[in-house]
Structures are given as structure tokens and as C-alpha cells.
Tab-separated table of N, CA and C in Angstrom:
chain	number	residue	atom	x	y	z
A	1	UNK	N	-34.349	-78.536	137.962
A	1	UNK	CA	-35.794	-78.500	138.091
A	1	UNK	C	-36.317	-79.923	138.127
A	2	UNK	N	-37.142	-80.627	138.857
A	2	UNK	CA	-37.819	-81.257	139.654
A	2	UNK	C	-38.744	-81.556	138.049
A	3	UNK	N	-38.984	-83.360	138.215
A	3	UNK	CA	-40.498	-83.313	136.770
A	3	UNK	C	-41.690	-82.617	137.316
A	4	UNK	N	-41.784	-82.682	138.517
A	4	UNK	CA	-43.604	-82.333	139.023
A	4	UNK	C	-43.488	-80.542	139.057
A	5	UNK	N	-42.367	-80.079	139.269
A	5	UNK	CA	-42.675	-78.322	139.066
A	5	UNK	C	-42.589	-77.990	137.839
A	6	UNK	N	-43.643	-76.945	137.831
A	6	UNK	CA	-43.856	-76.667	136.356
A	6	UNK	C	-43.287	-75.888	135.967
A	7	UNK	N	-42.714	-75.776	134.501
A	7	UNK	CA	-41.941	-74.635	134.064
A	7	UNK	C	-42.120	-73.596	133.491
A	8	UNK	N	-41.515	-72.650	133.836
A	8	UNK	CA	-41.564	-71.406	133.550
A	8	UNK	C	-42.164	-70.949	132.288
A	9	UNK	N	-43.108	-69.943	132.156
A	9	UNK	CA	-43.616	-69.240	130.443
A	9	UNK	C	-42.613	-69.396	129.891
A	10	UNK	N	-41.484	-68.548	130.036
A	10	UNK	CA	-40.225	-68.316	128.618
A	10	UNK	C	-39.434	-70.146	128.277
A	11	UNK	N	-39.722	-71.063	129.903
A	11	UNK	CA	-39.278	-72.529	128.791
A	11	UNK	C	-40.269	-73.311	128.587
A	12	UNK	N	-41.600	-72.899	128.390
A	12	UNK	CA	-42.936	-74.063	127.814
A	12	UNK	C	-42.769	-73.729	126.156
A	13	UNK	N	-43.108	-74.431	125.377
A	13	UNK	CA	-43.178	-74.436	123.975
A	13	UNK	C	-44.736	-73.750	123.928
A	14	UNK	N	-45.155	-73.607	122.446
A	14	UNK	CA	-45.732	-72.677	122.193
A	14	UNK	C	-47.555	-73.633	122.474
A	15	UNK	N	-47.197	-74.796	122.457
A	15	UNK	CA	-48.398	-76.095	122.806
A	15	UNK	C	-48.772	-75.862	124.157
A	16	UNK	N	-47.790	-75.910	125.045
A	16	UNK	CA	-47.974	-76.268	126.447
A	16	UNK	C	-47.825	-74.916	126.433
A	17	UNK	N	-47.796	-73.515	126.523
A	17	UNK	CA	-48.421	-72.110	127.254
A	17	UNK	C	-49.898	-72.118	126.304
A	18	UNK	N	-50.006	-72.431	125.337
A	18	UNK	CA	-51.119	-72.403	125.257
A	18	UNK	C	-52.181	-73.296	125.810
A	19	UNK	N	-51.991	-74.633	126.326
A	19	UNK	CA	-52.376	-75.368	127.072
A	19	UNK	C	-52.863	-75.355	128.213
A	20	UNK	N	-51.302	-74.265	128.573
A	20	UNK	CA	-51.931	-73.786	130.416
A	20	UNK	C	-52.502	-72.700	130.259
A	21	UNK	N	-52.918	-71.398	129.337
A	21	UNK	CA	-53.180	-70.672	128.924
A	21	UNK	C	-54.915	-70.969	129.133
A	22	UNK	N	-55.254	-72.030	128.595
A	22	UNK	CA	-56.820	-72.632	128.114
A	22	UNK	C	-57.111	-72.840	129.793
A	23	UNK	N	-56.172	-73.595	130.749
A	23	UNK	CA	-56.516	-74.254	131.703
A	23	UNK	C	-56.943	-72.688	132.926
A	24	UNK	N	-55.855	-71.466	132.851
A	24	UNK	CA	-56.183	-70.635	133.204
A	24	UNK	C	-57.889	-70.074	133.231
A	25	UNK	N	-58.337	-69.626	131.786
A	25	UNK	CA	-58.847	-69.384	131.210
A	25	UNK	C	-60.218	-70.434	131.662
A	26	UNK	N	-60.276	-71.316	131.978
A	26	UNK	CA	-61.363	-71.763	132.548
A	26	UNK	C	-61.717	-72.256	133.857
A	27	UNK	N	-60.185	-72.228	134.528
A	27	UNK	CA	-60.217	-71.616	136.192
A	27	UNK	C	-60.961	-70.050	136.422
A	28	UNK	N	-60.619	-69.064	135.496
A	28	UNK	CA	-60.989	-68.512	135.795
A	28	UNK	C	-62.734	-67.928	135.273
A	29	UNK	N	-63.152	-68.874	134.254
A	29	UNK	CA	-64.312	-68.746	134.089
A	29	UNK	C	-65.643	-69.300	134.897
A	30	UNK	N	-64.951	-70.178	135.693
A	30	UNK	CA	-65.909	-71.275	136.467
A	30	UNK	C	-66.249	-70.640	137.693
A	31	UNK	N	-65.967	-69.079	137.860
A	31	UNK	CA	-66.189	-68.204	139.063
A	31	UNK	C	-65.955	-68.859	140.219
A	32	UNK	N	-65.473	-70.088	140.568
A	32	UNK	CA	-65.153	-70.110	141.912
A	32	UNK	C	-63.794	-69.147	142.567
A	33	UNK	N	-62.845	-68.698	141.855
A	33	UNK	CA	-61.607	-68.684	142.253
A	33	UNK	C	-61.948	-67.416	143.243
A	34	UNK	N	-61.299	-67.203	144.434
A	34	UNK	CA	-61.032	-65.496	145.110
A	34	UNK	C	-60.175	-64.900	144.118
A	35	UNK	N	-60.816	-63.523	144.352
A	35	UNK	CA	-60.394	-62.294	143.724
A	35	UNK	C	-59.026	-62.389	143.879
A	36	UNK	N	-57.923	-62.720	145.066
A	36	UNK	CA	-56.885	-62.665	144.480
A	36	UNK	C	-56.034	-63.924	144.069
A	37	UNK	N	-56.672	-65.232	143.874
A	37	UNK	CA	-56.308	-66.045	142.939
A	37	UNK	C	-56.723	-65.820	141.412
A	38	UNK	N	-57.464	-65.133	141.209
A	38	UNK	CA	-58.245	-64.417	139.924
A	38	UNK	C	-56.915	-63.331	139.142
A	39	UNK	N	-56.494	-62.483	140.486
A	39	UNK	CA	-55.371	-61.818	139.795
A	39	UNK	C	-54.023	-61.967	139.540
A	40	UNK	N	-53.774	-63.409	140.484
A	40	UNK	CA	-53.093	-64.143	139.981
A	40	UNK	C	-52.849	-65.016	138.533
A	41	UNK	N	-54.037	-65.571	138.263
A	41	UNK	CA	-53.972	-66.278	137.432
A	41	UNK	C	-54.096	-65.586	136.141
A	42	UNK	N	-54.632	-64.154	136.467
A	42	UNK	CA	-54.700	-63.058	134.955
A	42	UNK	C	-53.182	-63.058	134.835
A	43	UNK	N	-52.651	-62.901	135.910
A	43	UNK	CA	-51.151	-62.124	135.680
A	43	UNK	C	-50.137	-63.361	135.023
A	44	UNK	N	-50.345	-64.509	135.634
A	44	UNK	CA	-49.678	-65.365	134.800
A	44	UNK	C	-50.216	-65.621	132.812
A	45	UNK	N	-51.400	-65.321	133.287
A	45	UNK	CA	-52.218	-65.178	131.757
A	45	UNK	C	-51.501	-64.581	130.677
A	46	UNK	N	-51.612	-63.368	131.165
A	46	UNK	CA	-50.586	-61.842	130.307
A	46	UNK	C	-49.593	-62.362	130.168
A	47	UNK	N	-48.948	-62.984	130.648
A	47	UNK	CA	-47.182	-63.611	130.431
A	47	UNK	C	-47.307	-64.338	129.705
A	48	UNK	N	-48.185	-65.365	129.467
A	48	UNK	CA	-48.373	-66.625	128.600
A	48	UNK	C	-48.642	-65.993	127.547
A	49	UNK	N	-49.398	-65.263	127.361
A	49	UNK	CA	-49.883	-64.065	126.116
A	49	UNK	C	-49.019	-64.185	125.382
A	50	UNK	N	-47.832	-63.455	126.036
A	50	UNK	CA	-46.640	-62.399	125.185
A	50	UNK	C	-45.724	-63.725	125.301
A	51	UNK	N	-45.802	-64.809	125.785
A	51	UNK	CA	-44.902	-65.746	125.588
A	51	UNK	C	-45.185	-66.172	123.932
A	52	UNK	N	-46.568	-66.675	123.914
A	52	UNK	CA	-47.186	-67.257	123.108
A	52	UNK	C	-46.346	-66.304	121.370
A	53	UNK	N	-47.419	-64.965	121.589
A	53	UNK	CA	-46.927	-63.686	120.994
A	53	UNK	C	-45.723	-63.846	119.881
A	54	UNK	N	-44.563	-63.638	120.926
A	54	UNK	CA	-43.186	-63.809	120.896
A	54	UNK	C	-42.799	-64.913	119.819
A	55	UNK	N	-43.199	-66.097	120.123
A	55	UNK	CA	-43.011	-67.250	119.492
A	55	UNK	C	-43.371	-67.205	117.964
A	56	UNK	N	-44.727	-66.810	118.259
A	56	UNK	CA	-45.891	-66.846	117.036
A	56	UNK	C	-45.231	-65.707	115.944
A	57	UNK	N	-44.222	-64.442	116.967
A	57	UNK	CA	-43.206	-63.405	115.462
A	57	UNK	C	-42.260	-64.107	115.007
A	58	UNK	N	-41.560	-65.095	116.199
A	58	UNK	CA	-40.778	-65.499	115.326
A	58	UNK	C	-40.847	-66.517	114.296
A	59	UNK	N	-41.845	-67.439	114.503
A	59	UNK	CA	-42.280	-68.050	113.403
A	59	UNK	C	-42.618	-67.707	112.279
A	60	UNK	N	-42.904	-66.690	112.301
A	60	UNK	CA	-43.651	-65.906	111.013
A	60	UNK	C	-42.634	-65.348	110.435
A	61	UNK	N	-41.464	-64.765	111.135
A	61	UNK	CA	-39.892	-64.400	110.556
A	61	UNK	C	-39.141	-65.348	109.563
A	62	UNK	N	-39.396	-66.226	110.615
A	62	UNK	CA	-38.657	-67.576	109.389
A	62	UNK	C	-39.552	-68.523	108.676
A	63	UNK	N	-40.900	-68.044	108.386
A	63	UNK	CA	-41.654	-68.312	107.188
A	63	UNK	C	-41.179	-67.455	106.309
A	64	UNK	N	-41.138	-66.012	106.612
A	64	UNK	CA	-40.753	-64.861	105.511
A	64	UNK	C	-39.041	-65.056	104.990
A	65	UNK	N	-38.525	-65.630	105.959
A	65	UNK	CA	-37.016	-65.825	105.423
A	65	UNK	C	-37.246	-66.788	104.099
A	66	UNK	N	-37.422	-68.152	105.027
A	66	UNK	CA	-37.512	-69.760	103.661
A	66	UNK	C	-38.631	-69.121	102.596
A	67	UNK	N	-39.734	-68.416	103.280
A	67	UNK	CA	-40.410	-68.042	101.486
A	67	UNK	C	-39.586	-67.242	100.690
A	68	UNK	N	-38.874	-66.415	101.127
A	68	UNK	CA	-38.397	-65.638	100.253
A	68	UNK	C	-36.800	-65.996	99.844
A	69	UNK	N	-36.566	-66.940	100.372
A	69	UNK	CA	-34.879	-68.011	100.292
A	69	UNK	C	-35.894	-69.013	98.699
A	70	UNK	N	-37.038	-69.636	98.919
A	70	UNK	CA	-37.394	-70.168	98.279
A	70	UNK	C	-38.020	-69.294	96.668
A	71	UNK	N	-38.161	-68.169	96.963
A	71	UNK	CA	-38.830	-67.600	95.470
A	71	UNK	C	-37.390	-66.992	95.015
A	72	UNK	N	-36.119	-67.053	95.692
A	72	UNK	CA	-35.175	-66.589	95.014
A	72	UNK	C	-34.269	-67.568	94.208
A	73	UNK	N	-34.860	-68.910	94.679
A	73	UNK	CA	-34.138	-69.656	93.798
A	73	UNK	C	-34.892	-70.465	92.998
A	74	UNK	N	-36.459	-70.185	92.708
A	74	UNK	CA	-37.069	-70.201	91.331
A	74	UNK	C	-37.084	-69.175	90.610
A	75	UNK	N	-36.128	-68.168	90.802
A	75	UNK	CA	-35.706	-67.390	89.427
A	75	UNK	C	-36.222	-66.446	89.955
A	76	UNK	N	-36.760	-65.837	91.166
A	76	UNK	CA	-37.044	-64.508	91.607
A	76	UNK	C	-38.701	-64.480	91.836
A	77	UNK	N	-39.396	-64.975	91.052
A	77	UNK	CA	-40.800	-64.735	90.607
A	77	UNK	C	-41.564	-65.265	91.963
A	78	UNK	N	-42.369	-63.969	92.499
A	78	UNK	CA	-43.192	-63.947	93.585
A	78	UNK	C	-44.803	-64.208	92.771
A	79	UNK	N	-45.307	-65.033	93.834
A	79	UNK	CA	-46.383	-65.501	93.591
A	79	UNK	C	-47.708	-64.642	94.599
């Protein structure tokens, strides 16, 4: 892959789909776009969504792991 083509939802980090996510999001608010650059840019939208999504469970997985790796080795006691 080329620096100037952009990469794919599933390899942008969770910064940059949300980034292009925002940039969508006000292409498509500024009403110039045609209807089917409009449903284009929803459809890449929805992907960025569940990219975003995706990321955002698994983060939250391995908060719940290390919190609970961490209250087991102060003696058990949940706060």
C-alpha cells in the first residue's frame, strides 16, 4: 500500500476512523454532496461505526481483565 491511499476501516486505529468518521459526517452535513455520494459516504460511515464499536469492546475487555487481575492481588476486595 502506497502512503497517499488510504487505509482500510479494519487497519485505521481507533483515532484515525474516528477522524475520518467526523470528516464524513460533515461532508455529509454541508448538503452539497449527490445523493449517491451521500450513500456512499453513509456506507463507509456504518463500517467506521462498527470498526470504532469493535475496538471500543475490546478495550473495555481488557480493562475488565487488569481490573480484576488487579483486585485479585490486593487480597480479593472489590471496590
Amino acid at each position: 500500500m502506497s502512503s497517499k491511499s488510504k487505509p482500510r476501516e479494519g487497519e485505521l486505529n481507533f483515532e484515525g476512523a474516528m477522524d475520518r468518521l467526523e470528516k464524513i459526517v460533515e461532508q455529509m452535513e454541508s448538503g452539497k454532496l449527490p445523493l449517491g455520494d451521500l450513500i456512499v459516504r453513509y456506507e463507509e460511515g456504518m463500517k467506521l461505526v462498527k470498526t470504532c464499536q469493535g475496538r471500543l469492546a475490546k478495550t473495555g475487555q481488557k480493562i475488565e481483565i487488569i481490573t480484576r487481575n488487579s483486585a485479585g492481588k490486593a487480597g480479593g476486595q472489590k471496590f
